[in-house]
Coordinates of C-alpha atoms in Angstrom, one line a residue:
M333 CA -40.8 -43.5 -21.3
S334 CA -42.8 -40.9 -19.3
S335 CA -43.0 -41.2 -15.5
L336 CA -46.3 -42.2 -14.0
P337 CA -48.2 -39.4 -12.3
L338 CA -47.2 -40.4 -8.7
T339 CA -43.6 -41.4 -9.4
G340 CA -41.5 -40.6 -6.4
I341 CA -44.3 -40.6 -3.9
K342 CA -43.9 -43.1 -1.0
V343 CA -46.8 -44.8 0.7
L344 CA -46.9 -46.8 3.9
D345 CA -50.0 -49.0 3.8
L346 CA -51.3 -50.5 7.0
T347 CA -54.8 -51.2 5.6
R348 CA -56.5 -54.5 5.3
V349 CA -59.5 -56.2 3.6
L350 CA -60.9 -54.0 0.7
A351 CA -61.5 -50.2 1.1
G352 CA -58.1 -49.2 2.2
P353 CA -56.2 -51.7 0.0
L354 CA -58.1 -50.6 -3.1
S355 CA -57.1 -46.9 -2.4
A356 CA -53.5 -47.9 -1.9
Q357 CA -53.6 -50.0 -5.1
M358 CA -54.9 -46.9 -7.0
L359 CA -51.9 -44.9 -5.7
A360 CA -49.6 -47.8 -6.7
D361 CA -51.0 -48.0 -10.2
L362 CA -50.3 -44.3 -10.6
G363 CA -46.7 -44.8 -9.8
A364 CA -46.4 -44.5 -6.0
E365 CA -44.1 -46.8 -4.2
V366 CA -46.5 -48.7 -1.8
I367 CA -45.1 -50.7 1.1
K368 CA -47.9 -52.9 2.5
I369 CA -47.4 -53.9 6.1
E370 CA -48.9 -57.4 6.9
R371 CA -49.1 -59.5 10.0
P372 CA -46.6 -62.4 10.0
G373 CA -48.3 -65.8 9.7
G374 CA -51.8 -64.6 8.6
G375 CA -51.2 -61.4 6.6
D376 CA -54.1 -59.2 5.4
D377 CA -57.4 -60.4 6.7
A378 CA -58.6 -60.6 3.1
R379 CA -56.3 -63.6 2.6
I380 CA -58.7 -65.8 4.7
F381 CA -62.0 -64.6 3.1
G382 CA -62.4 -67.9 1.3
P383 CA -61.9 -69.4 -2.2
P384 CA -61.1 -69.4 -4.9
Y385 CA -57.3 -69.5 -4.2
L386 CA -54.6 -69.8 -6.7
V387 CA -53.3 -73.4 -7.2
D388 CA -49.8 -74.1 -5.9
P389 CA -48.0 -76.3 -8.5
A390 CA -46.6 -78.3 -5.5
G391 CA -50.1 -78.8 -4.1
K392 CA -49.4 -76.7 -1.0
A393 CA -52.2 -74.6 0.6
N394 CA -51.7 -70.8 0.2
N395 CA -53.4 -67.5 1.1
N396 CA -53.5 -65.9 -2.4
N397 CA -57.3 -65.7 -3.0
S398 CA -59.4 -63.6 -5.3
F399 CA -60.4 -61.2 -2.5
Y400 CA -56.7 -60.3 -1.8
L401 CA -55.6 -60.4 -5.5
C402 CA -58.2 -57.8 -6.6
A403 CA -56.8 -55.0 -4.3
N404 CA -53.0 -55.4 -3.9
R405 CA -51.2 -55.3 -7.2
N406 CA -48.1 -53.1 -7.7
K407 CA -47.3 -53.2 -3.9
H408 CA -44.4 -54.5 -1.8
S409 CA -45.4 -56.8 1.1
V410 CA -43.4 -56.4 4.3
A411 CA -44.5 -58.8 7.1
V412 CA -44.0 -57.1 10.5
D413 CA -45.6 -57.8 13.9
I414 CA -46.7 -54.3 15.0
A415 CA -47.9 -55.8 18.3
K416 CA -44.3 -56.0 19.4
P417 CA -42.1 -52.9 20.2
Q418 CA -39.5 -54.0 17.6
G419 CA -42.1 -54.2 14.9
Q420 CA -43.6 -50.8 15.9
E421 CA -40.1 -49.3 15.6
I422 CA -39.7 -50.7 12.1
V423 CA -43.0 -49.0 11.0
R424 CA -42.0 -45.7 12.6
E425 CA -38.6 -45.9 10.8
L426 CA -40.4 -46.5 7.4
A427 CA -42.8 -43.6 8.2
K428 CA -40.0 -41.1 8.5
S429 CA -39.5 -41.1 4.8
A430 CA -43.1 -41.7 3.7
D431 CA -45.3 -39.1 2.0
I432 CA -48.5 -41.0 2.9
M433 CA -49.5 -43.4 5.7
M434 CA -52.7 -45.3 5.5
E435 CA -54.5 -47.4 8.1
N436 CA -58.0 -48.9 8.8
F437 CA -57.7 -50.0 12.4
K438 CA -60.5 -49.4 14.9
V439 CA -60.4 -45.8 16.2
G440 CA -57.7 -45.4 18.7
D441 CA -56.1 -48.9 18.2
L442 CA -52.8 -47.6 16.7
K443 CA -52.3 -45.1 19.6
R444 CA -51.3 -48.0 21.9
Y445 CA -48.7 -49.0 19.3
G446 CA -47.3 -45.5 18.9
L447 CA -48.4 -45.5 15.3
D448 CA -51.3 -43.0 15.5
Y449 CA -51.3 -39.7 13.6
E450 CA -50.2 -37.5 16.5
T451 CA -47.2 -39.8 17.1
I452 CA -46.2 -40.1 13.4
R453 CA -46.5 -36.4 12.6
K454 CA -43.9 -35.7 15.4
I455 CA -41.3 -37.7 13.4
N456 CA -42.6 -36.6 10.0
P457 CA -44.6 -33.3 10.1
G458 CA -45.3 -33.5 6.4
I459 CA -47.0 -36.9 6.5
I460 CA -50.5 -37.3 4.9
Y461 CA -52.1 -39.8 7.2
C462 CA -55.4 -41.3 6.0
S463 CA -57.6 -43.3 8.4
V464 CA -60.4 -45.5 6.9
T465 CA -63.1 -46.7 9.3
G466 CA -66.7 -47.7 9.4
Y467 CA -68.2 -44.7 11.1
G468 CA -65.4 -42.1 11.3
Q469 CA -63.0 -40.8 13.9
T470 CA -65.7 -39.0 15.8
G471 CA -69.3 -39.5 17.0
P472 CA -71.2 -41.9 19.2
Y473 CA -70.6 -44.9 16.8
K474 CA -66.9 -44.4 16.2
A475 CA -65.9 -47.5 18.1
R476 CA -68.3 -49.8 16.3
P477 CA -67.0 -52.5 14.0
G478 CA -68.6 -53.0 10.6
Y479 CA -68.3 -54.4 7.1
D480 CA -69.6 -53.3 3.7
A481 CA -73.1 -54.8 4.0
I482 CA -73.7 -53.1 7.4
F483 CA -73.2 -49.7 5.8
Q484 CA -75.3 -50.5 2.7
A485 CA -78.0 -51.2 5.2
A486 CA -77.4 -48.4 7.8
G487 CA -76.6 -45.8 5.2
G488 CA -79.9 -46.2 3.3
L489 CA -78.7 -47.9 0.1
M490 CA -80.5 -51.1 0.8
S491 CA -83.8 -49.3 1.5
V492 CA -83.9 -48.1 -2.1
T493 CA -82.5 -51.3 -3.8
G494 CA -84.5 -54.3 -4.7
H495 CA -87.8 -55.4 -6.1
P496 CA -90.7 -53.0 -5.5
D497 CA -93.3 -53.7 -2.9
G498 CA -96.0 -56.0 -4.2
E499 CA -93.7 -57.9 -6.6
P500 CA -92.2 -61.4 -5.9
G501 CA -89.1 -61.1 -3.9
A502 CA -89.8 -57.6 -2.7
G503 CA -87.7 -56.1 0.1
P504 CA -84.4 -54.4 0.7
M505 CA -81.5 -55.8 -1.3
K506 CA -77.7 -55.6 -1.0
V507 CA -75.8 -54.5 -4.1
G508 CA -73.7 -57.5 -5.3
P509 CA -70.1 -56.3 -5.0
S510 CA -68.8 -54.6 -1.8
I511 CA -69.7 -51.2 -3.3
A512 CA -69.4 -49.2 0.0
D513 CA -65.8 -50.4 0.3
V514 CA -65.1 -49.6 -3.4
M515 CA -66.5 -46.1 -3.1
T516 CA -64.8 -45.4 0.2
G517 CA -61.5 -46.5 -1.4
M518 CA -62.0 -44.0 -4.2
N519 CA -62.8 -41.2 -1.7
A520 CA -59.7 -42.0 0.3
S521 CA -57.6 -41.7 -2.9
I522 CA -59.2 -38.4 -3.8
G523 CA -58.6 -37.1 -0.3
I524 CA -55.0 -38.2 -0.4
L525 CA -54.3 -36.6 -3.8
A526 CA -56.0 -33.4 -2.7
A527 CA -53.8 -33.3 0.4
L528 CA -50.7 -33.9 -1.7
F529 CA -51.6 -31.0 -4.0
H530 CA -52.3 -28.8 -1.0
R531 CA -48.9 -29.6 0.6
K532 CA -47.0 -29.0 -2.6
A533 CA -48.9 -26.3 -4.5
N534 CA -50.3 -24.3 -1.6
G535 CA -47.4 -24.7 0.8
G536 CA -49.6 -26.6 3.2
A537 CA -48.5 -29.0 5.9
G538 CA -49.3 -32.7 6.2
Q539 CA -52.7 -33.6 7.6
H540 CA -55.0 -36.3 8.9
I541 CA -57.7 -37.5 6.5
D542 CA -60.8 -39.1 8.1
V543 CA -62.7 -41.3 5.6
C544 CA -65.5 -43.7 6.5
L545 CA -68.0 -46.1 4.9
M546 CA -71.1 -44.6 6.5
D547 CA -70.4 -41.0 5.2
T548 CA -69.5 -42.5 1.8
V549 CA -72.7 -44.5 1.4
I550 CA -74.8 -41.5 2.3
A551 CA -73.0 -39.1 0.0
S552 CA -73.2 -41.7 -2.8
L553 CA -77.0 -41.7 -2.7
T554 CA -77.0 -38.2 -4.3
H555 CA -80.3 -37.7 -6.2
Y556 CA -82.1 -40.4 -4.2
A557 CA -81.2 -38.8 -0.9
Q558 CA -81.9 -35.3 -2.2
I559 CA -85.5 -36.4 -2.9
Y560 CA -85.9 -37.1 0.8
L561 CA -84.2 -33.8 1.7
V562 CA -86.6 -31.9 -0.6
N563 CA -89.9 -33.5 0.2
G564 CA -89.3 -35.8 3.2
E565 CA -90.2 -39.0 1.3
T566 CA -87.8 -41.9 0.7
P567 CA -88.0 -43.0 -3.0
P568 CA -89.5 -46.5 -3.4
R569 CA -87.5 -49.4 -4.5
R570 CA -87.9 -49.7 -8.3
G571 CA -86.0 -52.9 -9.1
T572 CA -84.3 -52.3 -12.5
S573 CA -86.3 -49.1 -13.2
G574 CA -84.6 -45.8 -13.2
N575 CA -85.6 -42.7 -11.2
G576 CA -85.3 -40.2 -14.0
G577 CA -86.1 -40.8 -17.6
V578 CA -89.0 -43.2 -18.4
P579 CA -89.0 -45.9 -19.7
A580 CA -85.8 -47.1 -18.0
R581 CA -85.7 -50.7 -16.9
V582 CA -85.1 -54.3 -17.9
F583 CA -87.4 -55.7 -20.6
T584 CA -87.8 -59.3 -21.5
C585 CA -87.4 -60.1 -25.2
A586 CA -88.2 -63.3 -27.1
D587 CA -84.9 -64.9 -26.0
Q588 CA -83.3 -62.9 -23.2
D589 CA -83.5 -59.6 -21.3
I590 CA -82.1 -56.2 -22.2
M591 CA -81.7 -52.9 -20.3
L592 CA -83.3 -49.9 -21.9
V593 CA -82.8 -46.3 -20.7
V594 CA -84.8 -43.6 -22.5
G595 CA -83.4 -40.3 -21.2
N596 CA -85.5 -37.7 -23.0
D597 CA -88.6 -37.1 -25.1
S598 CA -86.8 -37.3 -28.4
Q599 CA -85.4 -40.7 -27.5
F600 CA -88.9 -41.9 -26.5
E601 CA -90.2 -40.9 -29.9
K602 CA -87.4 -42.8 -31.6
C603 CA -88.0 -45.8 -29.4
C604 CA -91.7 -45.9 -30.2
G605 CA -90.8 -45.8 -33.9
V606 CA -88.5 -48.8 -33.5
L607 CA -91.3 -50.7 -31.7
G608 CA -93.6 -50.0 -34.6
H609 CA -96.0 -47.8 -32.7
P610 CA -95.1 -44.2 -33.3
E611 CA -98.5 -43.1 -32.1
L612 CA -97.4 -43.8 -28.5
A613 CA -95.2 -40.8 -28.6
K614 CA -98.3 -38.6 -29.3
D615 CA -100.5 -40.2 -26.6
P616 CA -101.3 -37.5 -24.0
R617 CA -100.3 -39.9 -21.2
F618 CA -96.7 -40.3 -22.6
V619 CA -95.8 -37.1 -24.5
K620 CA -93.5 -35.6 -21.9
N621 CA -91.3 -37.4 -19.4
N622 CA -93.3 -36.1 -16.4
D623 CA -96.4 -37.6 -18.1
R624 CA -94.7 -40.9 -18.5
V625 CA -93.6 -40.9 -14.9
A626 CA -97.2 -40.3 -13.8
H627 CA -98.4 -43.1 -16.1
R628 CA -95.5 -45.4 -15.6
T629 CA -97.6 -48.6 -15.0
E630 CA -99.7 -48.3 -18.1
L631 CA -96.7 -47.6 -20.3
M632 CA -94.6 -50.5 -18.9
K633 CA -97.4 -53.0 -19.7
I634 CA -97.6 -51.7 -23.3
L635 CA -93.8 -51.9 -23.8
E636 CA -93.6 -55.4 -22.2
D637 CA -96.0 -56.8 -24.7
L638 CA -94.0 -55.3 -27.6
F639 CA -90.5 -56.3 -26.5
I640 CA -91.4 -59.9 -26.0
T641 CA -92.3 -60.3 -29.7
K642 CA -88.7 -60.3 -31.0
P643 CA -85.2 -61.4 -29.9
A644 CA -82.9 -59.2 -28.0
K645 CA -80.3 -58.7 -30.8
Y646 CA -83.0 -57.3 -33.1
W647 CA -84.1 -54.7 -30.6
L648 CA -80.5 -53.8 -29.6
D649 CA -79.5 -53.3 -33.2
E650 CA -82.6 -51.2 -34.0
L651 CA -82.3 -49.1 -30.9
E652 CA -78.6 -48.4 -31.6
R653 CA -79.4 -47.5 -35.2
V654 CA -81.6 -44.6 -34.0
G655 CA -79.5 -43.6 -31.0
V656 CA -81.6 -44.9 -28.1
P657 CA -79.4 -46.3 -25.2
A658 CA -79.9 -50.0 -24.6
G659 CA -77.6 -52.9 -23.8
P660 CA -77.4 -56.6 -23.0
I661 CA -77.3 -58.0 -19.5
N662 CA -73.9 -59.7 -19.5
D663 CA -72.5 -62.3 -17.2
F664 CA -68.7 -62.0 -16.5
K665 CA -67.8 -64.4 -19.3
Q666 CA -69.7 -62.2 -21.7
V667 CA -68.2 -59.1 -20.3
F668 CA -64.6 -60.2 -20.8
N669 CA -65.3 -61.5 -24.2
D670 CA -67.0 -58.3 -25.3
E671 CA -65.2 -56.6 -28.2
Q672 CA -65.3 -53.2 -26.6
V673 CA -63.9 -54.6 -23.3
K674 CA -61.2 -56.4 -25.2
H675 CA -60.4 -53.2 -27.2
R676 CA -60.0 -51.3 -23.9
G677 CA -57.8 -54.0 -22.4
M678 CA -59.7 -54.4 -19.2
E679 CA -58.1 -57.8 -18.6
V680 CA -54.4 -57.7 -18.0
K681 CA -51.9 -60.5 -17.5
V682 CA -49.3 -60.6 -14.8
N683 CA -46.6 -63.1 -13.8
H684 CA -47.4 -64.4 -10.3
P685 CA -45.3 -67.0 -8.6
L686 CA -48.2 -69.4 -8.6
R687 CA -49.5 -68.6 -12.1
E688 CA -47.4 -67.1 -14.8
D689 CA -50.5 -65.7 -16.7
L690 CA -52.7 -64.5 -13.8
S691 CA -55.5 -62.2 -15.1
L692 CA -56.3 -59.0 -13.2
I693 CA -58.6 -56.0 -14.0
R694 CA -56.7 -53.0 -15.3
N695 CA -56.9 -49.6 -13.7
A696 CA -59.9 -47.7 -15.2
L697 CA -57.9 -44.5 -15.8
T698 CA -56.4 -43.8 -19.2
F699 CA -53.7 -41.1 -19.5
S700 CA -52.4 -39.7 -22.8
E701 CA -49.0 -38.7 -21.4
T702 CA -48.4 -41.0 -18.4
P703 CA -50.2 -44.2 -19.3
I704 CA -50.3 -47.2 -16.9
K705 CA -48.6 -49.9 -19.0
E706 CA -47.2 -52.3 -16.5
Y707 CA -48.7 -54.2 -13.7
R708 CA -47.0 -56.3 -11.0
A709 CA -48.7 -59.2 -9.4
P710 CA -50.0 -58.8 -5.8
P711 CA -47.2 -59.9 -3.6
L712 CA -46.9 -63.1 -1.5
L713 CA -47.0 -62.5 2.2
G714 CA -43.7 -61.0 3.2
Q715 CA -42.3 -61.2 -0.3
N716 CA -40.4 -58.0 0.0
T717 CA -39.6 -57.9 3.7
E718 CA -35.9 -58.2 3.6
D719 CA -35.3 -56.2 0.5
V720 CA -37.2 -53.2 2.0
L721 CA -35.6 -53.4 5.4
K722 CA -32.2 -53.6 3.8
G723 CA -32.7 -51.0 1.2
K724 CA -34.8 -48.5 3.1
L725 CA -33.5 -48.9 6.7
G726 CA -30.0 -50.4 6.1
Y727 CA -30.6 -53.5 8.2
S728 CA -27.8 -56.0 8.2
D729 CA -28.2 -59.7 7.5
A730 CA -27.5 -60.4 11.1
K731 CA -30.2 -58.1 12.3
L732 CA -32.7 -59.5 9.8
T733 CA -31.9 -63.0 11.1
E734 CA -32.4 -61.9 14.7
L735 CA -35.8 -60.3 13.9
R736 CA -36.9 -63.3 11.9
S737 CA -35.9 -65.7 14.7
A738 CA -37.9 -63.6 17.2
G739 CA -41.0 -63.7 15.0
I740 CA -40.9 -59.9 14.4
I741 CA -40.7 -60.2 10.6
Q742 CA -41.4 -62.8 8.0
Q743 CA -40.0 -63.4 4.5
A744 CA -41.9 -65.3 1.9
G745 CA -40.2 -68.4 0.7

């Protein structure tokens, strides 16, 4: 069996909640050995972010909820109290042999524990140390706390998301999932992998990577933000409408809604044929995409009256036949029952101590030579504490008992 792409890479993960854990999970999926440091007693803050929790067969309360489960597979959990000197020393000892160290504490917090980049690089000059924060390591806002929705708002994403002015429910809207966290986690992984390549292929040293949610949200706005940078105007909220090809939006059919995206003039002509009105493609108001943008309101009213006449499946089948992109608006049950999703294996099963067939979402990367075939369940709090401290640091049973008695470490059980 081929090794995974990051086999042999060691990661020390001090991140919590979502952005950092998702990044570390990506590295773990790719074969890195990820040791997750958690606080004894409570663990990752995500563990208290509410239900649903897995059901313990014995009826005991537990801290294995969906928020935690989505971002911590393929890791080892070591419960260590880094607020105490003995716990700090354990983390520094583990950092000596790590390739990567990740954290998402407030700027400067880890310095008082002797776990900041400057301290760690003295004991491991090759370390790639990634800090994930809200506003970054520098600037007037660096000390501010924040969560995903704050950055969707402050970074401009909410200003261009939601129903247009004048429609029912108009106003700024948060994207459903914690998308700022997700994208920040991806950026963190990209930065770490680039630093790994630089260290190996270019003979570079270790380095500090500064990734933050505010920068990520702004960078993610791409063509929307570029409109402002070109003409000084913020694009209006368009609801489900696109900002490029027209028509591109949700249309209500006789039974349910569909999403249509017409990306060019040829597709528009085909769409008009499917709708039974090929003359629309010759109408001077609609011939070219720029024309359709200028006459968007008139065109949308015409198309609304046509789509409502037949059921969604009819339109989807006919649009697919002529190569015009369209799709259903699925809920999660429909997503995971979809034949394409099933074929791609997006739902994977793992054996968790509280559920032997726990479903998770597979990694979205598919490799020809180093496929990701196996997934390990997100660990219980402290599940691997003693194994890691014995195997990595050579701690004796007596020392482990002493640390456990003092509340420095915790072992699940």
